[in-house]
Coordinates of C-alpha atoms in Angstrom, one line a residue:
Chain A
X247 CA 29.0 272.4 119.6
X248 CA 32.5 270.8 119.9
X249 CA 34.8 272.2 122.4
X250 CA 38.7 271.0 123.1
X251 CA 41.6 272.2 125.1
X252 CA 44.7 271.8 123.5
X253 CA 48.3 273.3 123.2
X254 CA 50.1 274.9 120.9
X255 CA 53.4 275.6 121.0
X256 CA 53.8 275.5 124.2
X257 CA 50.4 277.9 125.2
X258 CA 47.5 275.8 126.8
X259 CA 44.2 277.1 125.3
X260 CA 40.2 276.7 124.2
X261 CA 38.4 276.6 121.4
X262 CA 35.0 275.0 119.0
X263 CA 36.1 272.5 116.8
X264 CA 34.6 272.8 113.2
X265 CA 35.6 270.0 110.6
X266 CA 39.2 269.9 110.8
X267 CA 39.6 273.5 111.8
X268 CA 39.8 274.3 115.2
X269 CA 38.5 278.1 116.4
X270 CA 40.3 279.5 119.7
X271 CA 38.0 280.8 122.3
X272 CA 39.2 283.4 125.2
X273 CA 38.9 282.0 128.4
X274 CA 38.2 278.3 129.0
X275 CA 35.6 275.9 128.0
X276 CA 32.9 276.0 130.5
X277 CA 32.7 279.9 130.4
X278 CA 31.7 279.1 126.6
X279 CA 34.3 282.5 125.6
X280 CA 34.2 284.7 122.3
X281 CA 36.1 283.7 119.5
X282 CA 39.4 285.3 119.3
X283 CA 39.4 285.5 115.6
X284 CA 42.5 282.7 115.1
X285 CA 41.9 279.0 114.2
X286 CA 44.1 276.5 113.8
X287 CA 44.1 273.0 112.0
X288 CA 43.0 270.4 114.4
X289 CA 46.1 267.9 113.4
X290 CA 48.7 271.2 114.1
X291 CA 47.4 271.6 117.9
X292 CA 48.1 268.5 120.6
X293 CA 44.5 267.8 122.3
X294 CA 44.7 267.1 126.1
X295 CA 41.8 266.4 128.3
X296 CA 38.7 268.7 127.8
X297 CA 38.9 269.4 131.6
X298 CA 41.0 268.6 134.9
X299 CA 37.9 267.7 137.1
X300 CA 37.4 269.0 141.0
X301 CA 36.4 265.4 141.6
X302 CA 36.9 262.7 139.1
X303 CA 33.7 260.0 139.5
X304 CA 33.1 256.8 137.8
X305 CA 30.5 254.7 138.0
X306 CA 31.9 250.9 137.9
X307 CA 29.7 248.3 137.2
X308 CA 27.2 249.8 135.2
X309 CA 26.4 247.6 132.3
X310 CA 24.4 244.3 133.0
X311 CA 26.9 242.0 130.8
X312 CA 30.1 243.4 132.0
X313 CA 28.8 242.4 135.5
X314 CA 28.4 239.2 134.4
X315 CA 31.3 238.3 132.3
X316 CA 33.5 239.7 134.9
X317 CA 31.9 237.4 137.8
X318 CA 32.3 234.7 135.5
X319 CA 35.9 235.4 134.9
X320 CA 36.8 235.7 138.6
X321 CA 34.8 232.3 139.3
X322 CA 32.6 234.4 141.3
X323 CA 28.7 235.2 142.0
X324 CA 28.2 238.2 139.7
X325 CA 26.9 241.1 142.1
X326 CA 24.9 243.8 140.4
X327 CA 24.0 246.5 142.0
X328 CA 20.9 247.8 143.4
X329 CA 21.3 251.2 143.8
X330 CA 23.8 254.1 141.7
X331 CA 27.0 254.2 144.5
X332 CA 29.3 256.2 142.3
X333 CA 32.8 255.7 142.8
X334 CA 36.1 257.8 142.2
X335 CA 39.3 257.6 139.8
X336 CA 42.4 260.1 140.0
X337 CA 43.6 262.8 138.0
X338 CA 47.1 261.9 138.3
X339 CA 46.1 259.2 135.8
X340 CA 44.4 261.4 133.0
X341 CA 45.9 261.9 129.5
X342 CA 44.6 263.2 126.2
X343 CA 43.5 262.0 122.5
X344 CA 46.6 260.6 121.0
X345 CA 48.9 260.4 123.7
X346 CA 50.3 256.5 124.5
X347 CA 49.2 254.6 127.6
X348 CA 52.2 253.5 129.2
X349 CA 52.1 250.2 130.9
X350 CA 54.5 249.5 133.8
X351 CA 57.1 247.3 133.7
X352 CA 55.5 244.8 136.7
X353 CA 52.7 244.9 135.4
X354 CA 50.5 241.7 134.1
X355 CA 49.6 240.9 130.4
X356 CA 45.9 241.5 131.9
X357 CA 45.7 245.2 130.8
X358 CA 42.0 246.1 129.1
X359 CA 40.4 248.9 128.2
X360 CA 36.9 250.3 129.6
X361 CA 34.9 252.3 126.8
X362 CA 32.8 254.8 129.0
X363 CA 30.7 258.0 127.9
X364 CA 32.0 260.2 130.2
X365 CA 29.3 263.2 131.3
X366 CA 30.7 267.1 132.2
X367 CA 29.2 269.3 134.7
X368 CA 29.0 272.8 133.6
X369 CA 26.9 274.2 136.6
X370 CA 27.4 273.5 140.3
X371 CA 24.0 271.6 141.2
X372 CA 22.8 269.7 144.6
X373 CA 19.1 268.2 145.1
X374 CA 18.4 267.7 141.2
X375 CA 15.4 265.5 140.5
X376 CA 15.6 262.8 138.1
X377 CA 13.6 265.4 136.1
X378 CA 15.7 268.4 136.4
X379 CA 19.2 265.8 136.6
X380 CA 20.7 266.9 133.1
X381 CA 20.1 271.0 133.4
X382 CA 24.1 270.7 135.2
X383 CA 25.6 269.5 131.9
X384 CA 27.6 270.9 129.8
X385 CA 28.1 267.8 127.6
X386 CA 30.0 264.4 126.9
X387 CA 33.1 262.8 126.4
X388 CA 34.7 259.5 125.6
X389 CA 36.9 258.0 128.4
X390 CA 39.2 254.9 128.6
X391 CA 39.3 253.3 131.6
X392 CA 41.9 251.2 131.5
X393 CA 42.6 248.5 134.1
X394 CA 45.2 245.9 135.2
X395 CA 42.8 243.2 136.6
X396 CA 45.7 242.0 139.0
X397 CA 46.3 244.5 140.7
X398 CA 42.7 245.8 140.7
X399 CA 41.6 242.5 142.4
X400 CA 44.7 242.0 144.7
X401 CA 44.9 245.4 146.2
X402 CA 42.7 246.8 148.7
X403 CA 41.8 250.1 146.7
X404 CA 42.7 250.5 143.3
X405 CA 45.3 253.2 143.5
X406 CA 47.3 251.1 140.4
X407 CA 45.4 249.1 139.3
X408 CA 43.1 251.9 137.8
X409 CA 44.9 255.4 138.4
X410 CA 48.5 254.2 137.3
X411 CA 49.7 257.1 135.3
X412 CA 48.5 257.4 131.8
X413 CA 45.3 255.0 132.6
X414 CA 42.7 257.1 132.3
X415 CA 42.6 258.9 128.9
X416 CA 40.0 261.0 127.9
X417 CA 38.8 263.1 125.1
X418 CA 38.6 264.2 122.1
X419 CA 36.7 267.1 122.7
X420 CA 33.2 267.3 124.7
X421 CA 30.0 267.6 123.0
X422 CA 27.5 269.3 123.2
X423 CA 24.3 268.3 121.5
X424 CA 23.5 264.7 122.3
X425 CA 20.8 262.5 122.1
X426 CA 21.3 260.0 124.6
X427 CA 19.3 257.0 123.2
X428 CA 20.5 257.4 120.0
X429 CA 24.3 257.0 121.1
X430 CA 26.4 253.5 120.5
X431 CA 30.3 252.9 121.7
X432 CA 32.5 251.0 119.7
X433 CA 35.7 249.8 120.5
X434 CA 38.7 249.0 117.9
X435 CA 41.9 247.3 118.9
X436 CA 44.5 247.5 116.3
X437 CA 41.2 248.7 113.4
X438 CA 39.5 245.6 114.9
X439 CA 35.8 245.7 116.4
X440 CA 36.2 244.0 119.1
X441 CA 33.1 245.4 120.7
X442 CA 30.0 247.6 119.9
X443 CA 26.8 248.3 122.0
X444 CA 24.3 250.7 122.5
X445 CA 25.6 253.5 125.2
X446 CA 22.4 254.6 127.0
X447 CA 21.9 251.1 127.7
X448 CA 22.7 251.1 131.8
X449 CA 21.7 249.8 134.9
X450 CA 21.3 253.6 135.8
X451 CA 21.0 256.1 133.8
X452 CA 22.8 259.6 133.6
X453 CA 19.4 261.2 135.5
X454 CA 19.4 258.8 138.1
X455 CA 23.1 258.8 139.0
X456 CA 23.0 262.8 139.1
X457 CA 20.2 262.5 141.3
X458 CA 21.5 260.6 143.4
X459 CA 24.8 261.2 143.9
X460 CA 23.3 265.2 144.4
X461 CA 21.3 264.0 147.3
X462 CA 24.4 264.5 149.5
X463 CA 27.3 265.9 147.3
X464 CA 27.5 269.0 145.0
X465 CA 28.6 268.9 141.7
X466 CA 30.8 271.7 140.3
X467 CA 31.7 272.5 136.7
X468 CA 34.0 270.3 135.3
X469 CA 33.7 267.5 137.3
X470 CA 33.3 264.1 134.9
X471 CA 31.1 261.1 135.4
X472 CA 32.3 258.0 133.8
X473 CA 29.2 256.1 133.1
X474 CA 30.9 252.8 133.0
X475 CA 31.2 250.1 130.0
X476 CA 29.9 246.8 128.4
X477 CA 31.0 243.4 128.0
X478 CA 34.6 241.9 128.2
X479 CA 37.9 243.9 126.9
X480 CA 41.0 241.5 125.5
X481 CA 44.5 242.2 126.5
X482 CA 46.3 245.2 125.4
X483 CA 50.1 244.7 124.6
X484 CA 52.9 246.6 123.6
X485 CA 52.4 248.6 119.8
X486 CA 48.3 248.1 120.4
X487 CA 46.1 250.6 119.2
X488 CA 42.9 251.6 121.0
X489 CA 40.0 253.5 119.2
X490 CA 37.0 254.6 121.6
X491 CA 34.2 255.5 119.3
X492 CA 30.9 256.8 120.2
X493 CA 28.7 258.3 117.6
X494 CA 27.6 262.1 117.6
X495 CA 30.7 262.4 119.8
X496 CA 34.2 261.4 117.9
X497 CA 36.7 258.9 118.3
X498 CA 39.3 258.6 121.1
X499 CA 42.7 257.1 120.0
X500 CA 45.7 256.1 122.3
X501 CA 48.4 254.0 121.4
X502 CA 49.9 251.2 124.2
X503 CA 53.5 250.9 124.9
X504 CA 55.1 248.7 128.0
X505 CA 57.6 250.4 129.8
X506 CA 61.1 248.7 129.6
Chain B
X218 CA 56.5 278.4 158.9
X219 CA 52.5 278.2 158.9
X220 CA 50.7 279.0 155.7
X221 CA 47.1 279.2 155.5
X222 CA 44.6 280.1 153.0
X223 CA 41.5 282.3 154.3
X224 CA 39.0 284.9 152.7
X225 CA 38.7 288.4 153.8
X226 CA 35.9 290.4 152.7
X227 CA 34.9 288.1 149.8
X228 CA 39.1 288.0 148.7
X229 CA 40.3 284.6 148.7
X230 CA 44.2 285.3 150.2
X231 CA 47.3 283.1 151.5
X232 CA 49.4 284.1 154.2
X233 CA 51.8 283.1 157.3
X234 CA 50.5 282.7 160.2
X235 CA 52.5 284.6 163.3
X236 CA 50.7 284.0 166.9
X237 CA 47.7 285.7 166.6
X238 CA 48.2 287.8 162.9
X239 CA 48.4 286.5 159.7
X240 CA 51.0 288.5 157.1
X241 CA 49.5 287.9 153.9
X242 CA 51.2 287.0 150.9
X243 CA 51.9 287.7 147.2
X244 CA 50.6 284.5 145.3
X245 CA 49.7 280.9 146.1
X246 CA 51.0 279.0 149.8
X247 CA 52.6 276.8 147.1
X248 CA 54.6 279.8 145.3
X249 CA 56.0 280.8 149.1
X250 CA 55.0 284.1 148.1
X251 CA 56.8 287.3 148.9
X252 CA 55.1 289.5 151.8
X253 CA 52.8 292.1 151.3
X254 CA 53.0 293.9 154.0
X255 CA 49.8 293.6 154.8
X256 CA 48.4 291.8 158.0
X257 CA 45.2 290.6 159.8
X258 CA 44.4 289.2 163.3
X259 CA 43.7 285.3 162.8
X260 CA 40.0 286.2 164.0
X261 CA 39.2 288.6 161.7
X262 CA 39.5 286.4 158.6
X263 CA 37.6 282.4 157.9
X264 CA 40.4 280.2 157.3
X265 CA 39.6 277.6 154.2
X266 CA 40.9 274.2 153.3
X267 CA 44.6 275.4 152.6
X268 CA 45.0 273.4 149.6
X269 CA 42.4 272.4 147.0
X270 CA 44.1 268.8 145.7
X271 CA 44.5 267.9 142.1
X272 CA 44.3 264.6 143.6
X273 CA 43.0 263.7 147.4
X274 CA 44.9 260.4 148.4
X275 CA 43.9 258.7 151.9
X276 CA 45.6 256.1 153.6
X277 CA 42.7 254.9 155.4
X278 CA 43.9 251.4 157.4
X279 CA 47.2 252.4 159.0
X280 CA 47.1 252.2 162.7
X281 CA 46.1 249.0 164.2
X282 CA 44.3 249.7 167.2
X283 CA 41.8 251.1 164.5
X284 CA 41.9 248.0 162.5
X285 CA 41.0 245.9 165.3
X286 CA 38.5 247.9 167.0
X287 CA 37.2 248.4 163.6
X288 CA 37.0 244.9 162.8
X289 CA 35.9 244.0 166.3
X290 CA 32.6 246.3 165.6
X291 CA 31.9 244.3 162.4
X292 CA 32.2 241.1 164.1
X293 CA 34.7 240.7 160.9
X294 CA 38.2 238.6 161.5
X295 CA 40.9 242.0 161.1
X296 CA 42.1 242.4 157.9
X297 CA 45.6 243.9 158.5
X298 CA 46.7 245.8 155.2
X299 CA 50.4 243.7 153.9
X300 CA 51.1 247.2 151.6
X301 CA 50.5 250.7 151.5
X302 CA 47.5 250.8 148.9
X303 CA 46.3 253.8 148.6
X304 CA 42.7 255.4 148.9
X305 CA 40.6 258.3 148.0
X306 CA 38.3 260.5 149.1
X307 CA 36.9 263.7 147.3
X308 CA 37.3 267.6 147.3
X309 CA 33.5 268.2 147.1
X310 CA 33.6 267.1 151.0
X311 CA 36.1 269.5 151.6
X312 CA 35.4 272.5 154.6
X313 CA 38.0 274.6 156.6
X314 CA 38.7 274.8 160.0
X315 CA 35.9 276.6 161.9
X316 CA 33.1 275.5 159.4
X317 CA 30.4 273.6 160.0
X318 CA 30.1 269.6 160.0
X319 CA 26.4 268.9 158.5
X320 CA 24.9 265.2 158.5
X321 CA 22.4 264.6 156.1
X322 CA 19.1 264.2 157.4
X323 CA 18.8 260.4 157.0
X324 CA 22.0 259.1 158.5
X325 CA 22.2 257.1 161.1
X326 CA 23.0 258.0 164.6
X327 CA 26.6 256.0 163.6
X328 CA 28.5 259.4 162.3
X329 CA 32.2 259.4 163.5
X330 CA 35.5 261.3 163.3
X331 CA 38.9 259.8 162.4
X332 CA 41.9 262.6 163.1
X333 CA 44.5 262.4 161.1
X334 CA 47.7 263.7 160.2
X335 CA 47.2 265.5 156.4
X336 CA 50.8 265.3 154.5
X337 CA 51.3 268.6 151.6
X338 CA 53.0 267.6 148.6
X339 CA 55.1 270.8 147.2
X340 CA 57.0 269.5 144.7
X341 CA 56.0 267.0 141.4
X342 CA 57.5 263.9 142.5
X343 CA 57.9 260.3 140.5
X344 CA 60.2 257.3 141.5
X345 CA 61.4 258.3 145.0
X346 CA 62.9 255.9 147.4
X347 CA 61.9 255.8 151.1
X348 CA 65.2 257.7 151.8
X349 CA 64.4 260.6 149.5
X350 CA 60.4 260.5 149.9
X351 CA 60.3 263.5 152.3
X352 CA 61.9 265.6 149.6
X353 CA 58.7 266.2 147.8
X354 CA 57.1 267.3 151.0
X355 CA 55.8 271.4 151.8
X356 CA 54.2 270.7 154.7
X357 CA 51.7 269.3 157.3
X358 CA 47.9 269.8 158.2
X359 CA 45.3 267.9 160.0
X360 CA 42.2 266.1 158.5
X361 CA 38.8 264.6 160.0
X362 CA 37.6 261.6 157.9
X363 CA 34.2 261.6 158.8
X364 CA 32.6 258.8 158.5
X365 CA 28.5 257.9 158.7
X366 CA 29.6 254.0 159.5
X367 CA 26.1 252.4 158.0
X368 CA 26.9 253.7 154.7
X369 CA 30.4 253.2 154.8
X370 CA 30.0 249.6 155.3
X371 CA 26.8 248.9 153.2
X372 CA 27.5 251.1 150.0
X373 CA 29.4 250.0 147.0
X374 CA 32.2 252.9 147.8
X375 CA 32.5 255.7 150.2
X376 CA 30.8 258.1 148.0
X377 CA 28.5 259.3 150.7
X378 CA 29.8 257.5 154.0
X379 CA 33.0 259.3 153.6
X380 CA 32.2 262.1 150.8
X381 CA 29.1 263.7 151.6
X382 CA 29.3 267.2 151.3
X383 CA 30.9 269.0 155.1
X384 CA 32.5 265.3 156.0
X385 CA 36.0 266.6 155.3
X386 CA 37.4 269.4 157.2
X387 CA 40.9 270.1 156.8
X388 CA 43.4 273.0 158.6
X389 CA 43.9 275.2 160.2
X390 CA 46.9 275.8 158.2
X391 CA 50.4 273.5 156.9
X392 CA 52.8 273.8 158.9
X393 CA 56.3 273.0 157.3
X394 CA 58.6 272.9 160.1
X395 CA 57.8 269.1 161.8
X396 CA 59.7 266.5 163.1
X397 CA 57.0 263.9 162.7
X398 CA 58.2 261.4 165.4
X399 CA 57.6 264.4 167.9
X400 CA 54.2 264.7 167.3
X401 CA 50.7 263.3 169.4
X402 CA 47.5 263.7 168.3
X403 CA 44.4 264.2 170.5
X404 CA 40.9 264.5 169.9
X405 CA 38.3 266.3 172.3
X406 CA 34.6 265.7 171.3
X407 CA 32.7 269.0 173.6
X408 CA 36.3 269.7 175.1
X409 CA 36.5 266.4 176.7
X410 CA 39.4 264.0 175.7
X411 CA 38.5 261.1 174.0
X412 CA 41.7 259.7 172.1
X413 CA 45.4 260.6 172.2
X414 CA 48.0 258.5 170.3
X415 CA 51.6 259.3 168.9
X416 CA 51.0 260.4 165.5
X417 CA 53.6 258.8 163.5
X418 CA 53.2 255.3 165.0
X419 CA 51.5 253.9 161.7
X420 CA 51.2 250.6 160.0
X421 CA 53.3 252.0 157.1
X422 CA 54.9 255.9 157.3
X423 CA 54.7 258.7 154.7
X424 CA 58.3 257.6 153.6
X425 CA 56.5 254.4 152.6
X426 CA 53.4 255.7 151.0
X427 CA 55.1 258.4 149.0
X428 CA 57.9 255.9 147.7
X429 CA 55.4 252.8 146.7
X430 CA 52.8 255.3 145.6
X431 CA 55.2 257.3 143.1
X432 CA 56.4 254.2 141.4
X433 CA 53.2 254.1 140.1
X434 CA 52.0 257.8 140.2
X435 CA 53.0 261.3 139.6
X436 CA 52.6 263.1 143.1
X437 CA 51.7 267.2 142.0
X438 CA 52.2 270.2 143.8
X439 CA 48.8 270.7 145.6
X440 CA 47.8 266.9 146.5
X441 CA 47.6 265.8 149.9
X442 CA 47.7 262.3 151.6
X443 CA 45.6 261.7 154.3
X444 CA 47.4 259.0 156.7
X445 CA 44.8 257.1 159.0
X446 CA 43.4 257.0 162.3
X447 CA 43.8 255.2 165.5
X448 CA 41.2 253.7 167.9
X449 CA 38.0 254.3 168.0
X450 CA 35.1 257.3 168.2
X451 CA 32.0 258.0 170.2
X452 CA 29.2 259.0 168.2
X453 CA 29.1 262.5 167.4
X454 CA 25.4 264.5 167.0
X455 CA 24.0 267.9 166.1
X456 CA 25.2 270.6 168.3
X457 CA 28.9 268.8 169.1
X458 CA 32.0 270.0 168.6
X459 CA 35.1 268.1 167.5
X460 CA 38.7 269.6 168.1
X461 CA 41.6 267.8 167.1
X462 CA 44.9 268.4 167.5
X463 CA 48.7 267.8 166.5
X464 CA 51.3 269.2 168.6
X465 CA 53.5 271.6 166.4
X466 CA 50.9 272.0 163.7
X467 CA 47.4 273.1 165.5
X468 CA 44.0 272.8 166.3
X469 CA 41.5 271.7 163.4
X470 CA 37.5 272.8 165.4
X471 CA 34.6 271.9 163.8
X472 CA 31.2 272.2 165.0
X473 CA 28.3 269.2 164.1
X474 CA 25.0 269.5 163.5
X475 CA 22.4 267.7 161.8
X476 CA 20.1 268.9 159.0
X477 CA 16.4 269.3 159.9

């Protein structure tokens, strides 16, 4: 099952995409409501993000060869980790399917995009076993994690660098039937591949990040794991186009304009 | 005024806090409710975190006793921060004044408070100078940045050194009537004095941090800045209790103990 949040005319609501219809739900998307009865065409509604998470996590460094390529552009000894240390982004920076990633005005021409599966919790959860890890999702979404590799490797945290406003989109919808393996990410710039690889292929996986991180935190619906991404991203300029595809999920589109 | 958020038989309620009652109020602390009429004694209700942040900013580095004495611990040169760049940390950690402190069962003995000064955004704020950076201010709490130092320093992030569930108590309440440059804050671990320092004598002030972040990012009602510590702390261990305290706003009390 497909479910989005989106507006409409002005009203913020939920509801199961089918095809290009969309079918409003009472109540919002993690209490899986009725249908109301009304549905909508998918291009007349504005999607925004599925959810505004409690706590927004991301993994980082998750995928062997963006490690390394990385390192190598730096001029520096890749590290990769040993163990799943999740990390953190910021809602501030969170915008929807189709809305335009602003870049600002100081920034560098080294803006890239990050194509991450991005998991949902549906059902607060501490102490999961590997085993048991994936009985708190709800389901998965695409996420873009864009990043200004100045300021992310010049400042101490990376409050801009990463969580600039409009840097994090995410969406379409989540999903809810998924078969891991069988999922691959690709990335077009402009209706260019410019990368494609297989998604469930990570340092950690979604079990053993869950796992751990519920050792010592609980997890509460809504909150989103971005499982990190693959290989090297080129620069994204002003009138760029950035499709996030990953199959059995749906396709993420943002535009890129540079503030002026 | 003092606002505080606190449940009374099961009901989750805001109200303003008067000596020893609390009148509660129609609404949200946010919404500066209308009166209800109704009132409790403060000991008859459990106060919780009085804001839940869309997004939970932290100064961390920005007194520079700390950053020595930090730095001295390591056996690290000090890396005294140029510019405000802004941190994290994450609302699963949050707990409210009164509520227990819990360290996971296989920390290290090295589990330490930081008190600091909590800043309450009230108003959605982008683009403010230093001169108009209060303006998106409600109000003022205290936080406790605990910190188990082995993990903060050998981890990728602060996910569990800093974010493990308990580790960040905030309260008692915001109080919106300060005139920061009045303020000290002192610490007593058991009711013994171990730390007082003049709150507002940071690295960079809340003018700074709220202009240079909101060049970059949308400040929301809700979202709180966390501004840093000074100095140093003892260890703390199961059956301790931390009290910190800012003249003008309160006392933020916590008891420690350690899981078994």
């Amino acid at each position: 099952m497909r479910y989005a949040r989106f507006e409409k005319d002005g009203v913020v609501a939920c509801g199961i995409v089918e095809g290009d219809q969309i079918a409003v739900i009472d109540g919002k998307i993690l209490d899986e409501g009725d249908r109301t009865g009304k549905t909508y065409t998918l291009d007349s509604v504005k999607l925004l993000p599925p959810v505004i998470p409690k706590t927004f996590y991301a993994a980082g460094l998750n995928y062997l060869a963006h490690v390394l390529e990385m390192a190598e552009e730096r001029g520096v000894k890749p590290n990769i980790p040993e163990k799943p240390d999740i990390g953190y982004r910021a809602n501030n920076a969170l915008i929807g399917h189709d809305d335009t990633i602003i870049i600002p005005k100081d920034a560098t021409e080294m803006v890239e995009y990050e194509a991450e599966l991005v998991v949902v919790i549906g059902k607060q959860a501490k102490h999961l076993s590997e085993a048991d890890a994936l009985s708190c999702v709800f389901g998965y979404t695409i996420g873009n994690d864009v990043s200004e590799r100045t300021w992310q490797r010049g400042d101490r945290t990376f409050w801009r660098g990463k969580n600039a406003d409009t840097f994090k989109p995410m969406g379409p919808w989540i999903e809810t039937d998924i078969d891991l393996d069988s999922l691959q990410t690709t990335v077009r710039l402009n209706g260019e591949t410019t990368i494609s690889f297989e998604t469930n292929k990570m340092l950690f996986g979604v079990e053993r990040y869950i796992s751990a991180m519920s050792k010592y935190l609980t997890l509460y619906p809504g909150d989103v794991i971005w499982m990190g991404t693959e290989g090297k991203s080129p620069q994204m300029k002003h009138g760029d186009v950035c499709e996030i595809d990953i199959t059995g999920i749906g396709t993420l589109r943002n535009p890129i304009i540079r503030e002026s």
